[in-house]
Amino acid sequence: MSDTVVHDRRRPEGIRAGASWRGTLATVQGLLLRDLRVLRREFGAFLARTIAQPLLFVFVFAYVFPRIGQEIGGGAGAGGGGGAGGGFATVLVPGLVAVAMVFQGITAVALPLSQEFGATREIEDRVLAPVRVEVVALAKVLFGAAQSLLAGLVVLPLVLFVSAGQVVLRLDRPLLLVVVAVLAALLAGALGLALGTRVDPRQIGLMFSLVVLPLTFLGAVYYPWAALAAVRWLQIVVLLNPLVYVSEGLRAALTPTVTTMPVPVVLGALTAAVGILLWAGVHGFVRRTIA
Amino acid sequence: MASTTAPASPRYVTDTAAAVRLQGVVKTFPGSPPVTALAGIDLEVRPGELFGLLGPNGAGKSTTVGICTTGIRPTAGDVEVQGIDVVRAPARVKRHLGVVTQDNTLDRSLTLWENLYHHVRYFGIGARTARRRADDLLERFRLADRADAFPRQISGGMAQRLQIARAVSHQPSVLFLDEPTAGLDPQSRLLLWDLVRDLLADGLTIVLTTHQLEEAERLCDRVAIIDHGEVLVCDRPEVLQREHGSGMVVEVRLRQAVPDDALARIRGHQDVDAVDRIDGGLRVRAADRDGLVGLLVADLADAGLTDLSVSHSTLEGAFIALTGRDLRE
């Protein structure tokens, strides 16, 4: 019996050790393929949840309001913040892209993870993939980031189109746009991981009221951060909100006519936020998977 | 299923002295007070055997499995699977592990076929091989006609079979089954054991925890009885029976307290090993002898006998003798 044993998979120890990074990449690819299949299957839902909110916002605020004489932001918005050009639509568009991107981290990573950890323990199969569990967590962030980028790419042209030429868009800093977009996407994925590993599936509603809404309303989405100078304490408090840096970063890259925070500050804060959230997310993931 | 003609080449290869080895494994869960789940476990599972972990609830079975499968970090001690240190090289060990937990952890977003296909891909195996394995395993585990169903649409027995198919789809060396038949109907249970036997014939090492002592006795090459985080005994079922067991365990339920003279009479019968008072009745361990049950009924007729159950599980006798507890309690 023993000489019929086939050592088909048992590669020698040395080769395996040398190729372990390649094995890790293959596993990450496998994990991403799974997520991609699920996304493809639910692509209609992805589109709907991605575009519904920004579409509604831009339609009401940038299309309907000006026509019914309710224009916001004429004085208090961009102008009040000291920005030279662009009306409310110009302020709003990068903000909505920022929300769409960060929001995606929550819907694409936090919601499924919360389910998979809580009710069904589905995550256990992926945790048994032949890599450290930290790699499984990072693969989740990576896919969340990809979905976040996709959301940004879908939402930007859409809101530009709906706001019908009122936006002063200048793509003269493409490198900055890429850097901000990538950092924003990673931030979204990491935020999703940090929330998804901590929030009980029964508390999802609470998470939306206590985390998502405050992040959005106090995230320099509908107004530039500089405009908050009028409420100084709030201007300082919102610096804790990572969405502020995504909105400001996208403004600096897309609508330079609006005054923003200094770019190095934005990039530094985004990097720090990604680092902190990644640490918190991976830590939470390990805590939930290894006792 | 298993080929009978050509010498089948085993799919599962175990090539070290011990498939699983635990030495002095301690696990204390933090808290106030801290809970010691394992107080020092030594075990060795041999390649190709079906090894049963038995014990009452809370004895430490699942913790032991959790430690072997990288989900729980031991507080102290050494754990190896296929000679690989589980704590130091979890990623490498996972290639050798197939794990079926008590919960249904199937991926609800994927079809049955996709559950297998993607699991195989997690192990870095190419698309073509993964597709073939998914097809073959669905066939082998009698799930082919439900390939496109989702996990929420299938029965518990099917879900359990798919979980086992998934756990072996990357061709591990050791398969861990935690209470694999819990909650299954008898028919699903029989089919499951058939499939488990096929996997053993392929050379896979299987470690299982179970409450089903009769199944364990019939199927396992060796069993370990665990209680209070320690291994009480570990040997072949027939050896445990010879050294610790009784041939038969009779449990009776009574409406009244047992009169002392009846108790003495029962204890005096030939071949009766022990008589214990249990909640609402008695438990008698004895050699498996014709007529003894009839004597017991006669002895207890006046005490309001309401129920009587006889187990011929030799392991059950050993289990009660060792732990002082019934596994089903």
XYZ file of C-alpha atoms in Angstrom:
620
model
C 0.000 0.000 0.000
C 2.684 2.420 1.004
C 4.480 2.316 -2.355
C 1.327 3.331 -4.180
C 1.252 6.554 -2.185
C 1.350 9.443 -4.589
C 3.082 12.562 -3.409
C 1.217 14.744 -5.814
C 0.893 17.827 -3.650
C 3.640 17.451 -1.114
C 6.245 19.625 -2.679
C 9.571 19.652 -0.877
C 9.729 21.939 2.083
C 12.317 24.295 0.559
C 10.426 25.027 -2.621
C 7.266 25.698 -0.703
C 9.009 28.064 1.680
C 10.593 29.919 -1.232
C 7.306 30.182 -3.069
C 5.216 31.128 -0.073
C 4.748 34.735 -1.135
C 3.466 33.441 -4.436
C 1.105 31.112 -2.594
C -0.112 34.073 -0.572
C -0.777 36.055 -3.741
C -2.649 33.114 -5.254
C -4.818 32.905 -2.153
C -5.488 36.651 -2.220
C -6.465 36.275 -5.868
C -8.820 33.451 -4.899
C -10.426 35.558 -2.183
C -10.863 38.505 -4.564
C -12.368 36.255 -7.236
C -15.010 35.166 -4.766
C -15.893 38.756 -3.920
C -15.907 39.652 -7.606
C -18.379 36.879 -8.366
C -20.684 38.081 -5.607
C -20.385 41.681 -6.827
C -21.162 40.648 -10.414
C -24.217 38.775 -9.228
C -25.416 41.800 -7.279
C -24.244 44.479 -9.687
C -27.694 45.997 -10.100
C -27.972 46.427 -6.347
C -24.462 47.867 -6.267
C -25.344 50.476 -8.866
C -28.635 51.322 -7.239
C -27.219 51.877 -3.767
C -24.225 53.722 -5.163
C -26.029 56.238 -7.313
C -29.384 56.702 -5.613
C -28.283 59.010 -2.835
C -25.898 61.293 -4.769
C -28.318 61.463 -7.660
C -31.094 62.610 -5.394
C -28.864 65.112 -3.642
C -27.501 66.701 -6.748
C -30.907 66.741 -8.373
C -32.573 68.525 -5.465
C -29.760 70.861 -4.463
C -28.127 71.666 -7.766
C -31.069 71.380 -10.122
C -34.360 71.944 -8.286
C -33.318 74.509 -5.674
C -31.845 77.065 -8.083
C -35.018 76.858 -10.160
C -37.329 77.490 -7.236
C -35.236 80.313 -5.909
C -33.941 78.403 -2.904
C -30.314 78.439 -3.878
C -28.128 77.506 -0.922
C -24.531 78.331 -0.596
C -24.568 81.473 -2.613
C -23.181 83.397 0.282
C -22.524 80.939 3.062
C -21.116 78.129 0.959
C -18.208 78.467 -1.336
C -18.196 82.234 -1.259
C -18.352 82.460 2.507
C -15.483 80.057 2.799
C -13.354 82.486 0.910
C -13.386 80.487 -2.282
C -13.205 82.502 -5.408
C -15.241 80.544 -7.910
C -17.883 77.922 -8.305
C -21.318 77.871 -6.838
C -22.868 75.340 -4.559
C -22.770 72.640 -7.238
C -19.005 73.008 -7.458
C -18.711 72.501 -3.719
C -21.209 69.665 -3.715
C -19.862 67.451 -6.492
C -16.536 66.442 -4.906
C -18.318 66.053 -1.579
C -20.858 63.655 -3.056
C -18.119 61.640 -4.719
C -16.371 61.490 -1.341
C -19.493 60.237 0.404
C -20.171 57.692 -2.329
C -16.633 56.338 -2.010
C -16.500 56.163 1.789
C -20.052 54.873 2.022
C -19.072 52.033 -0.262
C -16.543 50.830 2.297
C -19.382 50.405 4.740
C -21.817 48.687 2.391
C -19.229 46.543 0.605
C -17.163 45.501 3.616
C -18.824 46.286 6.947
C -22.330 44.998 6.233
C -21.332 41.605 4.797
C -18.583 41.121 7.389
C -20.922 41.880 10.241
C -23.251 39.157 8.942
C -20.479 36.678 8.263
C -19.017 37.126 11.719
C -22.261 37.274 13.586
C -25.181 35.263 12.350
C -23.695 32.709 9.989
C -19.974 32.393 10.772
C -19.510 32.130 7.007
C -16.172 33.856 7.387
C -14.691 30.690 8.895
C -14.121 29.079 5.544
C -12.073 32.000 4.258
C -10.225 32.212 7.563
C -9.019 28.657 6.855
C -7.398 29.728 3.583
C -3.686 28.956 3.756
C -2.510 32.423 4.748
C -2.354 34.355 7.994
C -5.792 35.699 8.910
C -4.390 39.220 8.567
C -4.053 38.545 4.834
C -7.730 37.572 4.608
C -8.587 40.873 6.317
C -6.373 42.854 3.944
C -7.891 41.121 0.905
C -11.277 42.303 2.148
C -9.932 45.877 2.412
C -8.486 45.610 -1.073
C -11.781 44.563 -2.558
C -13.612 47.257 -0.604
C -11.144 49.783 -1.991
C -11.708 48.578 -5.552
C -15.439 48.875 -5.101
C -14.989 52.335 -3.616
C -12.996 53.462 -6.661
C -15.647 52.029 -8.930
C -18.308 53.941 -7.002
C -16.345 57.165 -7.426
C -15.997 56.541 -11.158
C -19.734 55.946 -11.477
C -20.850 58.874 -9.356
C -18.564 61.628 -10.658
C -19.794 61.745 -14.278
C -23.338 61.273 -13.102
C -23.415 64.207 -10.714
C -21.571 66.346 -13.246
C -24.204 65.533 -15.807
C -27.151 66.195 -13.540
C -25.783 69.457 -12.236
C -25.762 70.555 -15.876
C -22.651 72.596 -16.359
C -22.753 74.576 -13.137
C -19.605 72.894 -11.858
C -16.216 74.493 -12.359
C -14.201 71.320 -12.877
C -10.480 71.523 -13.650
C -8.515 68.315 -14.064
C -5.113 69.950 -14.102
C -3.703 67.911 -11.198
C -4.265 64.308 -12.346
C -1.555 62.847 -10.112
C -3.113 64.419 -7.035
C -6.492 63.056 -8.083
C -5.093 59.537 -8.384
C -3.328 59.729 -5.022
C -6.367 61.133 -3.237
C -8.685 58.609 -4.887
C -6.478 55.665 -3.946
C -6.087 56.853 -0.348
C -9.830 57.516 -0.118
C -10.591 54.036 -1.435
C -8.228 52.384 1.042
C -9.730 54.493 3.800
C -13.181 53.269 2.817
C -12.100 49.620 2.856
C -10.277 49.992 6.174
C -13.213 51.817 7.760
C -15.493 49.025 6.566
C -13.212 46.414 8.126
C -12.955 48.298 11.417
C -16.745 48.681 11.654
C -17.604 45.250 10.268
C -15.484 43.426 12.843
C -17.024 45.390 15.713
C -20.664 45.945 14.909
C -23.178 43.265 15.778
C -25.544 42.563 12.861
C -28.472 43.574 15.048
C -26.917 47.006 15.564
C -26.620 47.847 11.871
C -29.406 50.418 12.113
C -27.696 52.012 15.063
C -24.440 52.152 13.136
C -26.135 54.120 10.392
C -27.609 56.647 12.833
C -24.559 56.997 15.028
C -21.702 56.587 12.564
C -22.732 57.004 8.962
C -24.996 60.023 9.268
C -22.685 62.093 11.521
C -19.725 61.217 9.303
C -21.669 62.457 6.283
C -23.195 65.601 7.726
C -20.006 66.641 9.469
C -17.688 65.529 6.690
C -17.280 68.785 4.750
C -19.479 67.234 2.098
C -22.021 70.007 1.527
C -19.645 72.818 2.474
C -15.907 73.320 2.269
C -14.041 72.920 5.538
C -12.877 76.563 5.407
C -16.493 77.694 5.569
C -16.728 76.253 9.064
C -14.468 79.076 10.296
C -17.712 80.738 11.331
C -18.197 77.957 13.915
C -14.655 77.586 15.081
C -15.145 74.792 17.616
C -16.956 72.684 15.060
C -14.245 73.343 12.514
C -11.756 71.803 14.946
C -13.942 68.911 16.064
C -14.639 67.721 12.517
C -10.906 67.252 11.990
C -11.470 63.877 13.675
C -13.743 62.875 10.797
C -11.721 61.180 8.052
C -14.371 62.011 5.459
C -13.334 65.683 5.780
C -9.965 64.890 4.222
C -11.518 62.864 1.412
C -13.897 65.727 0.532
C -11.158 68.332 0.785
C -8.691 66.179 -1.134
C -11.133 65.631 -3.967
C -11.899 69.371 -4.031
C -8.221 70.184 -4.259
C -7.898 67.750 -7.161
C -11.164 68.424 -9.011
C -12.361 71.917 -8.198
C -9.329 74.030 -7.343
C -11.430 77.201 -7.462
C -12.798 76.274 -4.037
C -10.438 77.026 -1.193
C -9.332 73.819 0.541
C -7.003 72.707 3.266
C -3.348 72.630 2.261
C -2.744 69.542 0.135
C 0.120 68.146 2.295
C -2.166 68.302 5.331
C -4.894 66.459 3.445
C -2.549 63.737 2.213
C -0.867 63.386 5.589
C -4.175 63.098 7.419
C -5.534 60.609 4.865
C -2.447 58.446 5.214
C -2.681 58.552 8.999
C -6.399 57.731 8.917
C -5.783 54.767 6.596
C -3.049 53.547 8.949
C -5.146 53.855 12.088
C -8.249 52.274 10.556
C -6.249 49.448 9.001
C -4.689 48.711 12.360
C -8.056 48.818 14.093
C -9.672 46.699 11.377
C -7.003 44.013 11.208
C -6.829 43.929 14.998
C -10.598 43.489 15.153
C -10.482 40.776 12.513
C -7.819 38.785 14.367
C -9.697 39.199 17.635
C -12.847 37.803 16.061
C -11.142 34.859 14.372
C -8.524 33.644 16.849
C -9.336 33.034 20.503
C -17.976 4.478 -4.890
C -14.476 3.260 -4.056
C -12.742 1.543 -6.918
C -12.331 -2.162 -6.389
C -10.294 -3.096 -9.444
C -7.197 -0.990 -9.995
C -5.173 -0.190 -6.871
C -6.603 3.230 -6.167
C -3.935 5.778 -5.499
C -4.803 7.463 -2.234
C -5.821 11.078 -2.654
C -4.796 11.986 0.813
C -1.210 11.466 1.768
C 0.058 11.400 5.291
C 3.756 10.936 5.554
C 4.822 11.708 9.090
C 4.832 9.524 12.172
C 1.864 11.341 13.690
C -0.813 13.173 11.749
C -1.655 15.271 14.801
C 0.359 15.581 17.973
C -0.510 17.569 21.085
C 1.894 17.782 23.989
C 1.035 19.393 27.294
C -1.540 21.655 25.676
C -3.120 24.096 28.105
C -5.756 26.666 27.248
C -6.958 29.258 29.701
C -9.518 31.736 28.444
C -9.045 35.155 30.039
C -11.820 36.563 32.171
C -12.709 36.861 35.803
C -12.256 34.209 36.846
C -10.176 32.796 33.982
C -11.545 29.549 32.593
C -9.209 26.637 32.101
C -10.617 24.730 29.140
C -7.662 22.409 28.675
C -5.533 21.439 31.637
C -2.750 19.655 29.760
C -3.663 17.484 26.797
C -1.372 14.884 25.260
C -2.652 13.153 22.150
C -1.264 11.522 19.079
C -3.396 10.782 16.046
C -1.892 8.279 13.640
C -1.963 8.730 9.881
C -4.997 7.249 8.219
C -7.000 6.502 11.337
C -10.430 7.633 12.403
C -9.881 9.121 15.804
C -12.774 9.935 18.111
C -12.744 12.640 20.758
C -15.446 11.909 23.291
C -16.488 13.842 26.318
C -19.390 15.543 28.024
C -20.331 19.088 27.047
C -17.674 21.534 28.155
C -15.054 18.807 28.465
C -12.703 20.540 26.036
C -13.364 18.697 22.766
C -14.127 21.740 20.666
C -11.278 23.684 22.243
C -8.936 20.846 21.309
C -10.186 20.896 17.723
C -9.999 24.711 17.669
C -6.361 24.628 18.712
C -5.467 22.020 16.095
C -7.178 24.071 13.399
C -5.544 27.452 14.240
C -8.714 29.094 15.540
C -7.599 29.012 19.174
C -4.109 29.789 20.424
C -2.910 27.460 23.192
C -1.738 29.070 26.415
C 1.031 26.486 26.676
C 2.174 23.299 24.991
C 3.068 22.123 21.507
C 0.696 21.268 18.678
C 1.771 19.789 15.383
C -0.183 18.708 12.324
C 1.840 16.707 9.838
C 4.934 17.706 11.772
C 4.234 21.426 11.297
C 3.952 23.665 14.337
C 0.386 24.986 14.357
C 1.207 28.082 16.405
C 4.333 29.124 14.540
C 3.222 28.304 11.001
C -0.571 28.602 10.853
C -0.615 29.500 7.167
C 1.384 26.404 6.221
C -0.619 24.121 8.507
C -3.893 25.237 6.944
C -2.954 23.521 3.670
C -3.120 20.236 5.568
C -6.364 20.942 7.418
C -9.900 20.153 6.448
C -12.358 21.530 8.969
C -16.070 21.028 9.458
C -17.397 22.978 12.417
C -20.690 22.518 14.203
C -22.241 25.542 12.509
C -23.279 25.650 8.902
C -20.603 27.999 7.565
C -21.398 27.594 3.870
C -21.025 30.768 1.841
C -24.630 31.934 1.487
C -23.811 34.179 -1.465
C -22.517 31.315 -3.592
C -24.166 28.260 -5.125
C -23.185 24.782 -3.966
C -20.881 24.392 -6.952
C -19.345 27.802 -6.351
C -18.823 27.015 -2.684
C -16.498 24.213 -3.742
C -14.922 26.013 -6.689
C -13.979 29.124 -4.744
C -12.787 27.194 -1.713
C -10.365 25.342 -3.971
C -9.243 28.662 -5.467
C -8.481 29.992 -1.963
C -5.745 27.362 -1.924
C -4.099 28.822 -4.992
C -5.263 25.969 -7.212
C -5.951 26.823 -10.856
C -9.373 27.338 -12.391
C -9.442 24.126 -14.435
C -8.545 21.864 -11.550
C -10.962 23.743 -9.303
C -13.811 23.264 -11.764
C -13.080 19.562 -12.107
C -12.875 19.071 -8.338
C -16.157 20.897 -7.786
C -17.862 18.670 -10.370
C -16.343 15.472 -8.975
C -17.078 16.248 -5.357
C -20.698 17.201 -6.001
C -21.050 13.865 -7.750
C -19.309 11.940 -5.003
C -21.289 13.582 -2.205
C -24.617 13.072 -4.043
C -25.232 16.765 -4.567
C -24.774 17.034 -8.316
C -28.450 17.686 -9.024
C -28.403 20.676 -6.655
C -25.225 22.229 -8.041
C -26.892 25.572 -8.782
C -28.894 25.802 -5.578
C -27.917 28.167 -2.802
C -27.118 26.938 0.722
C -30.368 28.349 2.084
C -32.326 26.105 -0.277
C -30.977 22.726 0.816
C -31.605 20.366 3.732
C -29.403 20.035 6.792
C -28.048 16.702 5.602
C -27.083 18.155 2.235
C -25.473 21.169 3.874
C -23.419 18.890 6.078
C -22.299 16.814 3.087
C -21.338 19.942 1.195
C -19.350 21.162 4.177
C -17.408 17.913 4.227
C -16.926 18.010 0.457
C -15.609 21.542 0.785
C -13.322 20.581 3.655
C -11.631 17.863 1.591
C -11.661 19.723 -1.738
C -8.137 21.073 -1.297
C -6.950 17.562 -0.435
C -5.904 18.054 3.167
C -4.084 15.455 5.261
C -6.338 15.600 8.304
C -10.062 16.205 8.412
C -11.598 17.536 11.625
C -15.297 16.861 12.065
C -16.932 18.541 15.034
C -20.197 16.740 15.872
C -20.832 15.876 12.220
C -24.117 14.055 12.755
C -25.694 16.437 15.258
C -29.213 17.296 14.173
C -29.286 14.929 11.198
C -32.043 12.436 10.477
C -31.037 8.751 10.564
C -30.887 8.422 6.799
C -28.617 11.426 6.346
C -26.489 10.104 9.177
C -25.982 6.741 7.475
C -25.099 8.369 4.182
C -22.637 10.618 5.987
C -20.866 7.675 7.580
C -20.659 5.943 4.204
C -18.922 8.984 2.799
C -16.629 9.209 5.807
C -15.630 5.583 5.300
C -14.838 6.334 1.650
C -12.581 9.169 2.725
C -10.791 6.877 5.166
C -10.298 4.361 2.386
C -8.595 7.128 0.433
C -6.069 7.460 3.230
C -7.373 10.591 4.891
C -6.856 10.957 8.640
C -10.069 11.941 10.410
C -10.531 13.379 13.872
C -14.121 13.595 15.017
C -15.935 14.699 18.110
C -19.274 13.140 18.791
C -21.986 12.454 21.284
C -22.905 9.263 19.475
C -21.025 6.669 21.468
C -22.351 3.724 19.511
C -21.226 5.307 16.255
C -17.846 6.146 17.718
C -17.446 2.610 18.935
C -18.388 1.107 15.621
C -16.337 3.419 13.407
C -13.369 4.786 15.290
C -10.003 3.101 15.251
C -9.160 4.775 18.523
C -10.958 7.117 20.879
C -9.871 9.492 23.588
C -12.231 10.288 26.430
C -11.802 13.845 27.619
C -13.213 15.431 30.733
C -12.357 18.627 32.606
C -9.754 19.469 29.973
C -7.771 16.281 30.408
C -7.454 13.041 28.507
C -8.730 10.286 30.769
C -7.962 7.416 28.439
C -6.994 6.931 24.833
C -7.113 3.568 23.147
C -9.044 1.296 20.815
C -12.719 1.070 21.761
C -12.479 -2.648 22.511
C -9.535 -2.077 24.867
C -11.404 0.653 26.727
C -14.381 -1.633 27.053
C -12.221 -4.471 28.367
C -10.449 -2.324 30.921
C -13.107 0.148 31.991
C -16.390 -0.792 30.490
C -19.444 -2.840 31.060
C -21.220 -4.855 28.442
C -24.492 -3.109 28.966
C -25.952 -0.090 30.642
C -29.556 -0.227 31.836
C -31.284 2.942 32.893
C -34.606 2.768 34.667
C -37.018 5.559 35.568
C -39.090 5.028 38.685
C -42.065 6.751 40.160
C -40.922 6.077 43.709
C -37.622 6.044 45.530
C -35.826 2.728 45.309
C -36.268 0.612 48.415
C -32.965 -0.375 49.982
C -33.719 -4.060 49.797
C -34.384 -3.823 46.042
C -31.077 -2.015 45.626
C -29.270 -4.692 47.563
C -30.956 -7.392 45.483
C -29.846 -5.741 42.252
C -26.309 -5.319 43.507
C -26.276 -8.986 44.410
C -27.036 -10.245 40.901
C -24.287 -11.995 39.072
C -22.431 -9.825 36.515
C -23.700 -6.498 37.856
C -20.697 -4.139 37.995
C -22.198 -1.037 39.522
C -25.516 0.535 40.455
C -25.820 4.323 40.654
C -28.773 6.426 41.681
C -29.560 8.960 38.977
C -32.216 11.613 38.805
C -35.541 9.783 39.075
C -34.140 6.288 38.853
C -31.163 4.000 38.649
C -28.337 3.212 36.308
C -27.036 -0.316 36.279
C -23.817 -1.304 34.567
C -23.427 -4.990 33.987
C -22.063 -7.630 31.703
C -24.162 -8.144 28.616
C -26.107 -11.206 29.746
C -29.473 -12.554 28.701
C -32.110 -12.464 31.396
C -30.595 -9.721 33.495
C -33.040 -7.111 32.272
C -35.898 -9.401 33.254
C -34.483 -9.747 36.766
C -34.221 -5.969 37.078
C -37.820 -5.503 36.022
C -38.930 -7.998 38.601
C -36.840 -6.328 41.315
C -38.281 -2.929 40.583
C -41.873 -3.833 39.884
C -42.967 -2.407 43.223
C -41.098 0.874 42.797
C -43.313 2.107 39.952
C -41.136 1.365 36.939
C -42.054 3.847 34.199
C -39.254 3.590 31.697
C -36.317 1.361 30.926
C -33.578 1.772 28.363
C -30.796 -0.624 27.537
C -27.606 0.399 25.800
C -25.261 -2.256 24.571
C -22.602 0.323 23.842
C -19.532 -0.964 25.488
C -18.030 2.489 25.252
C -20.918 3.999 27.102
C -20.129 1.829 30.104
C -16.496 2.852 29.965
C -17.482 6.447 29.587
C -19.726 6.447 32.623
C -17.173 4.533 34.659
C -14.499 7.100 33.804
C -16.381 10.375 33.928
C -19.175 9.475 36.298
C -21.464 11.097 33.774
C -23.741 10.121 30.984
C -22.777 11.694 27.688
C -26.341 12.708 27.015
C -26.843 14.429 30.332
